[in-house]
Amino acid sequence: MDSRIAQLLGTTPIFRKIPAEDRARLLPHTRIQDYRRGEQIFSEGSPSDRFYLIASGRVKVFKTAPSGKDVILEIFGVGDPLGAVAVYEGWPFPASAVALDDTTCLTITRSVFFDLLEAHPTLVRGLLLGLTHRLVELTNRLTELTGGRVEPRLARVFLKLAGDVGKPGEGGTFIPTPLSRQELADLTGTTIETAIRIMSRWGKQGIVLTKKEGFVLLDVHALQAIAAT
């Protein structure tokens, strides 16, 4: 178990800039937490009392708009941290996190982590690099959600998924991430009806094929052209 935790601490973006000897200091304080599919990991506005790192599974992070509609900010996978900026700053979590699959997280309590930061300044420098990277990514994601037409936003979602988890197969680029039409709508800040309409049209045009196990991008060039409009 310790070797698995050590490997994850060494490869996740938020911790990989930290020197190996400092990651070793985190190891005895890191715990495993399992979540069932659909189980909430933390809710928007709840205290950020611990760091979370995904060891297996997938997690969606979303905000609830004043209208009551959920807008997915990001879908995180193995090696990704959850809520790291909020924990670092001591803010309440600005969004909610729910397991999309059966998911295992590594956790480190905030108090213990900051005791280590005070004792080992090199941890601070490495952590800041990782946090900055994640903050830029989420800022860009919010920018994409707040402007432009829905179809280009949805195209960018699929292109990002292709870059993150896509692999050649089934006549195109296979994305092994099954998402409902509602989740696609939440990812792009639109209605389920709009998501259904676009996905139906793309299916007929041979751009994106929906499978039980995920999606196949049949025409990446067409998606790139749509994303650029």
mmCIF file of C-alpha atoms in Angstrom:
data_model
loop_
_atom_site.group_PDB
_atom_site.id
_atom_site.type_symbol
_atom_site.label_atom_id
_atom_site.label_comp_id
_atom_site.label_asym_id
_atom_site.label_seq_id
_atom_site.Cartn_x
_atom_site.Cartn_y
_atom_site.Cartn_z
ATOM 1 C CA MET A 1 0.000 0.000 0.000
ATOM 2 C CA ASP A 2 2.792 2.430 0.887
ATOM 3 C CA SER A 3 4.433 1.876 -2.497
ATOM 4 C CA ARG A 4 1.160 2.681 -4.275
ATOM 5 C CA ILE A 5 0.739 5.877 -2.270
ATOM 6 C CA ALA A 6 4.360 6.858 -2.929
ATOM 7 C CA GLN A 7 3.926 6.292 -6.668
ATOM 8 C CA LEU A 8 0.820 8.500 -6.784
ATOM 9 C CA LEU A 9 2.453 11.256 -4.773
ATOM 10 C CA GLY A 10 5.325 11.204 -7.255
ATOM 11 C CA THR A 11 3.223 11.424 -10.418
ATOM 12 C CA THR A 12 0.311 13.716 -9.586
ATOM 13 C CA PRO A 13 0.801 17.269 -10.922
ATOM 14 C CA ILE A 14 0.282 18.946 -7.561
ATOM 15 C CA PHE A 15 3.001 16.937 -5.788
ATOM 16 C CA ARG A 16 5.494 15.898 -8.470
ATOM 17 C CA LYS A 17 7.513 19.127 -8.193
ATOM 18 C CA ILE A 18 8.126 18.405 -4.507
ATOM 19 C CA PRO A 19 11.528 16.816 -3.705
ATOM 20 C CA ALA A 20 11.437 13.042 -3.118
ATOM 21 C CA GLU A 21 12.525 13.383 0.505
ATOM 22 C CA ASP A 22 9.586 15.715 1.184
ATOM 23 C CA ARG A 23 7.120 13.335 -0.464
ATOM 24 C CA ALA A 24 8.490 10.635 1.843
ATOM 25 C CA ARG A 25 7.525 12.821 4.797
ATOM 26 C CA LEU A 26 3.916 12.904 3.544
ATOM 27 C CA LEU A 27 3.689 9.125 3.247
ATOM 28 C CA PRO A 28 2.944 8.204 6.911
ATOM 29 C CA HIS A 29 0.185 10.825 7.090
ATOM 30 C CA THR A 30 -1.642 9.798 3.904
ATOM 31 C CA ARG A 31 -4.817 7.703 4.170
ATOM 32 C CA ILE A 32 -7.060 5.780 1.750
ATOM 33 C CA GLN A 33 -10.774 6.633 1.430
ATOM 34 C CA ASP A 34 -13.239 4.686 -0.765
ATOM 35 C CA TYR A 35 -16.412 6.137 -2.326
ATOM 36 C CA ARG A 36 -19.217 4.336 -4.122
ATOM 37 C CA ARG A 37 -20.475 5.555 -7.505
ATOM 38 C CA GLY A 38 -22.736 8.557 -6.939
ATOM 39 C CA GLU A 39 -21.428 9.199 -3.425
ATOM 40 C CA GLN A 40 -20.576 12.773 -2.516
ATOM 41 C CA ILE A 41 -16.968 13.419 -1.563
ATOM 42 C CA PHE A 42 -17.527 17.000 -0.440
ATOM 43 C CA SER A 43 -20.200 19.646 -1.013
ATOM 44 C CA GLU A 44 -20.035 23.271 -2.075
ATOM 45 C CA GLY A 45 -19.588 25.482 0.992
ATOM 46 C CA SER A 46 -18.363 22.706 3.301
ATOM 47 C CA PRO A 47 -15.112 23.171 5.283
ATOM 48 C CA SER A 48 -11.957 22.265 3.383
ATOM 49 C CA ASP A 49 -10.287 20.241 6.125
ATOM 50 C CA ARG A 50 -8.276 17.808 3.996
ATOM 51 C CA PHE A 51 -6.522 17.350 0.669
ATOM 52 C CA TYR A 52 -7.887 14.716 -1.734
ATOM 53 C CA LEU A 53 -5.959 12.865 -4.436
ATOM 54 C CA ILE A 54 -7.725 10.417 -6.787
ATOM 55 C CA ALA A 55 -6.083 6.981 -6.708
ATOM 56 C CA SER A 56 -8.682 5.237 -8.890
ATOM 57 C CA GLY A 57 -11.999 6.099 -10.533
ATOM 58 C CA ARG A 58 -13.394 9.418 -11.766
ATOM 59 C CA VAL A 59 -14.914 12.407 -9.987
ATOM 60 C CA LYS A 60 -17.033 15.242 -11.318
ATOM 61 C CA VAL A 61 -16.638 18.670 -9.739
ATOM 62 C CA PHE A 62 -19.607 20.972 -10.246
ATOM 63 C CA LYS A 63 -21.225 24.180 -9.066
ATOM 64 C CA THR A 64 -24.924 24.812 -8.579
ATOM 65 C CA ALA A 65 -26.056 27.984 -10.383
ATOM 66 C CA PRO A 66 -28.609 30.376 -8.816
ATOM 67 C CA SER A 67 -31.203 28.798 -11.129
ATOM 68 C CA GLY A 68 -30.581 25.469 -9.417
ATOM 69 C CA LYS A 69 -28.845 23.952 -12.454
ATOM 70 C CA ASP A 70 -25.583 22.073 -11.955
ATOM 71 C CA VAL A 71 -22.639 23.101 -14.133
ATOM 72 C CA ILE A 72 -19.751 20.626 -14.288
ATOM 73 C CA LEU A 73 -16.427 22.432 -14.001
ATOM 74 C CA GLU A 74 -14.240 19.413 -14.634
ATOM 75 C CA ILE A 75 -14.075 15.642 -14.601
ATOM 76 C CA PHE A 76 -11.002 14.452 -12.728
ATOM 77 C CA GLY A 77 -9.258 11.095 -12.980
ATOM 78 C CA VAL A 78 -6.410 9.096 -11.510
ATOM 79 C CA GLY A 79 -3.635 11.260 -10.083
ATOM 80 C CA ASP A 80 -5.695 14.465 -9.979
ATOM 81 C CA PRO A 81 -6.125 16.493 -6.767
ATOM 82 C CA LEU A 82 -9.540 17.723 -5.603
ATOM 83 C CA GLY A 83 -10.178 21.084 -3.984
ATOM 84 C CA ALA A 84 -6.477 21.751 -3.428
ATOM 85 C CA VAL A 85 -6.631 25.531 -3.830
ATOM 86 C CA ALA A 86 -9.508 25.834 -1.330
ATOM 87 C CA VAL A 87 -7.692 23.663 1.212
ATOM 88 C CA TYR A 88 -4.471 25.610 0.796
ATOM 89 C CA GLU A 89 -6.261 28.940 1.294
ATOM 90 C CA GLY A 90 -8.577 27.662 4.032
ATOM 91 C CA TRP A 91 -11.680 28.591 2.028
ATOM 92 C CA PRO A 92 -14.881 26.543 2.044
ATOM 93 C CA PHE A 93 -15.003 24.272 -0.990
ATOM 94 C CA PRO A 94 -16.246 26.450 -3.905
ATOM 95 C CA ALA A 95 -17.821 23.456 -5.685
ATOM 96 C CA SER A 96 -19.121 19.962 -4.986
ATOM 97 C CA ALA A 97 -17.454 16.655 -5.860
ATOM 98 C CA VAL A 98 -19.257 13.373 -6.588
ATOM 99 C CA ALA A 99 -17.795 10.010 -7.606
ATOM 100 C CA LEU A 100 -18.723 9.068 -11.177
ATOM 101 C CA ASP A 101 -17.405 5.530 -10.616
ATOM 102 C CA ASP A 102 -16.392 3.572 -7.547
ATOM 103 C CA THR A 103 -13.482 5.792 -6.523
ATOM 104 C CA THR A 104 -10.558 5.651 -4.131
ATOM 105 C CA CYS A 105 -8.885 8.824 -2.857
ATOM 106 C CA LEU A 106 -5.739 9.475 -0.870
ATOM 107 C CA THR A 107 -6.346 12.067 1.839
ATOM 108 C CA ILE A 108 -4.117 14.234 4.021
ATOM 109 C CA THR A 109 -5.629 16.393 6.755
ATOM 110 C CA ARG A 110 -5.046 20.102 6.378
ATOM 111 C CA SER A 111 -3.612 20.569 9.885
ATOM 112 C CA VAL A 112 -1.000 17.837 9.486
ATOM 113 C CA PHE A 113 -0.098 19.014 6.012
ATOM 114 C CA PHE A 114 0.511 22.576 7.159
ATOM 115 C CA ASP A 115 2.601 21.398 10.085
ATOM 116 C CA LEU A 116 4.817 19.700 7.504
ATOM 117 C CA LEU A 117 4.900 22.851 5.360
ATOM 118 C CA GLU A 118 6.098 24.927 8.295
ATOM 119 C CA ALA A 119 8.817 22.418 9.104
ATOM 120 C CA HIS A 120 9.976 21.882 5.510
ATOM 121 C CA PRO A 121 9.896 25.034 3.304
ATOM 122 C CA THR A 122 10.866 23.073 0.186
ATOM 123 C CA LEU A 123 7.399 21.533 0.335
ATOM 124 C CA VAL A 124 5.915 25.020 -0.085
ATOM 125 C CA ARG A 125 7.782 25.804 -3.290
ATOM 126 C CA GLY A 126 6.828 22.529 -4.935
ATOM 127 C CA LEU A 127 3.207 22.797 -3.877
ATOM 128 C CA LEU A 128 2.859 26.335 -5.206
ATOM 129 C CA LEU A 129 3.927 25.179 -8.671
ATOM 130 C CA GLY A 130 1.288 22.459 -8.667
ATOM 131 C CA LEU A 131 -1.462 24.707 -7.322
ATOM 132 C CA THR A 132 -0.724 27.402 -9.886
ATOM 133 C CA HIS A 133 -1.031 24.873 -12.703
ATOM 134 C CA ARG A 134 -4.420 23.640 -11.473
ATOM 135 C CA LEU A 135 -5.745 27.153 -10.856
ATOM 136 C CA VAL A 136 -4.895 28.210 -14.420
ATOM 137 C CA GLU A 137 -6.685 25.135 -15.795
ATOM 138 C CA LEU A 138 -9.870 25.810 -13.797
ATOM 139 C CA THR A 139 -9.816 29.524 -14.706
ATOM 140 C CA ASN A 140 -9.612 28.614 -18.384
ATOM 141 C CA ARG A 141 -12.466 26.131 -17.916
ATOM 142 C CA LEU A 142 -14.715 28.779 -16.354
ATOM 143 C CA THR A 143 -13.882 31.176 -19.203
ATOM 144 C CA GLU A 144 -14.943 28.577 -21.761
ATOM 145 C CA LEU A 145 -18.255 28.029 -19.977
ATOM 146 C CA THR A 146 -19.238 31.673 -19.806
ATOM 147 C CA GLY A 147 -19.133 32.673 -23.450
ATOM 148 C CA GLY A 148 -19.650 31.565 -27.009
ATOM 149 C CA ARG A 149 -22.002 29.091 -28.607
ATOM 150 C CA VAL A 150 -22.784 25.720 -27.066
ATOM 151 C CA GLU A 151 -21.618 23.574 -29.988
ATOM 152 C CA PRO A 152 -18.000 24.854 -29.934
ATOM 153 C CA ARG A 153 -17.941 24.410 -26.145
ATOM 154 C CA LEU A 154 -19.066 20.794 -26.492
ATOM 155 C CA ALA A 155 -16.477 20.201 -29.214
ATOM 156 C CA ARG A 156 -13.749 21.512 -26.889
ATOM 157 C CA VAL A 157 -14.945 19.137 -24.151
ATOM 158 C CA PHE A 158 -14.486 16.148 -26.456
ATOM 159 C CA LEU A 159 -11.114 17.367 -27.711
ATOM 160 C CA LYS A 160 -9.912 17.784 -24.121
ATOM 161 C CA LEU A 161 -11.135 14.305 -23.192
ATOM 162 C CA ALA A 162 -9.370 12.931 -26.267
ATOM 163 C CA GLY A 163 -6.148 14.587 -25.148
ATOM 164 C CA ASP A 164 -6.506 13.329 -21.581
ATOM 165 C CA VAL A 165 -7.723 9.733 -22.004
ATOM 166 C CA GLY A 166 -8.262 9.115 -25.729
ATOM 167 C CA LYS A 167 -6.691 6.162 -27.520
ATOM 168 C CA PRO A 168 -6.846 4.839 -31.102
ATOM 169 C CA GLY A 169 -9.635 2.365 -31.702
ATOM 170 C CA GLU A 170 -12.975 1.556 -33.346
ATOM 171 C CA GLY A 171 -12.259 3.640 -36.430
ATOM 172 C CA GLY A 172 -11.277 6.806 -34.611
ATOM 173 C CA THR A 173 -10.225 8.081 -31.201
ATOM 174 C CA PHE A 174 -11.933 6.138 -28.424
ATOM 175 C CA ILE A 175 -12.748 7.984 -25.191
ATOM 176 C CA PRO A 176 -13.452 5.420 -22.412
ATOM 177 C CA THR A 177 -15.534 7.902 -20.411
ATOM 178 C CA PRO A 178 -19.278 7.164 -20.543
ATOM 179 C CA LEU A 179 -21.198 10.365 -19.865
ATOM 180 C CA SER A 180 -24.946 10.882 -19.935
ATOM 181 C CA ARG A 181 -26.527 13.612 -22.041
ATOM 182 C CA GLN A 182 -27.276 15.439 -18.783
ATOM 183 C CA GLU A 183 -23.603 15.310 -17.788
ATOM 184 C CA LEU A 184 -22.585 16.622 -21.224
ATOM 185 C CA ALA A 185 -25.095 19.443 -20.757
ATOM 186 C CA ASP A 186 -23.680 20.197 -17.316
ATOM 187 C CA LEU A 187 -20.135 20.231 -18.715
ATOM 188 C CA THR A 188 -21.084 22.896 -21.253
ATOM 189 C CA GLY A 189 -23.569 24.918 -19.231
ATOM 190 C CA THR A 190 -26.545 24.137 -21.464
ATOM 191 C CA THR A 191 -29.800 22.175 -21.388
ATOM 192 C CA ILE A 192 -30.142 18.438 -21.858
ATOM 193 C CA GLU A 193 -32.323 19.069 -24.919
ATOM 194 C CA THR A 194 -29.520 21.026 -26.595
ATOM 195 C CA ALA A 195 -26.963 18.343 -25.746
ATOM 196 C CA ILE A 196 -29.249 15.641 -27.191
ATOM 197 C CA ARG A 197 -29.791 17.655 -30.377
ATOM 198 C CA ILE A 198 -26.077 18.289 -30.974
ATOM 199 C CA MET A 199 -25.022 14.710 -30.216
ATOM 200 C CA SER A 200 -27.747 13.355 -32.502
ATOM 201 C CA ARG A 201 -26.587 15.599 -35.342
ATOM 202 C CA TRP A 202 -22.927 14.696 -34.801
ATOM 203 C CA GLY A 203 -23.836 11.015 -34.828
ATOM 204 C CA LYS A 204 -25.646 11.359 -38.175
ATOM 205 C CA GLN A 205 -22.743 13.388 -39.603
ATOM 206 C CA GLY A 206 -20.186 10.783 -38.536
ATOM 207 C CA ILE A 207 -18.350 13.125 -36.155
ATOM 208 C CA VAL A 208 -18.914 11.509 -32.727
ATOM 209 C CA LEU A 209 -20.340 8.052 -32.100
ATOM 210 C CA THR A 210 -21.883 7.309 -28.699
ATOM 211 C CA LYS A 211 -21.093 3.885 -27.253
ATOM 212 C CA LYS A 212 -22.071 2.213 -23.983
ATOM 213 C CA GLU A 213 -18.413 2.324 -22.897
ATOM 214 C CA GLY A 214 -17.800 5.940 -23.985
ATOM 215 C CA PHE A 215 -17.453 7.798 -27.262
ATOM 216 C CA VAL A 216 -15.604 7.420 -30.550
ATOM 217 C CA LEU A 217 -14.384 10.602 -32.240
ATOM 218 C CA LEU A 218 -14.706 9.658 -35.895
ATOM 219 C CA ASP A 219 -13.757 13.061 -37.322
ATOM 220 C CA VAL A 220 -11.369 14.973 -35.075
ATOM 221 C CA HIS A 221 -10.714 17.575 -37.776
ATOM 222 C CA ALA A 222 -14.432 18.421 -37.909
ATOM 223 C CA LEU A 223 -14.482 18.821 -34.116
ATOM 224 C CA GLN A 224 -11.437 21.085 -34.265
ATOM 225 C CA ALA A 225 -13.152 23.242 -36.875
ATOM 226 C CA ILE A 226 -16.314 23.458 -34.746
ATOM 227 C CA ALA A 227 -14.281 24.289 -31.616
ATOM 228 C CA ALA A 228 -12.567 27.153 -33.410
ATOM 229 C CA THR A 229 -15.821 28.878 -34.452
#
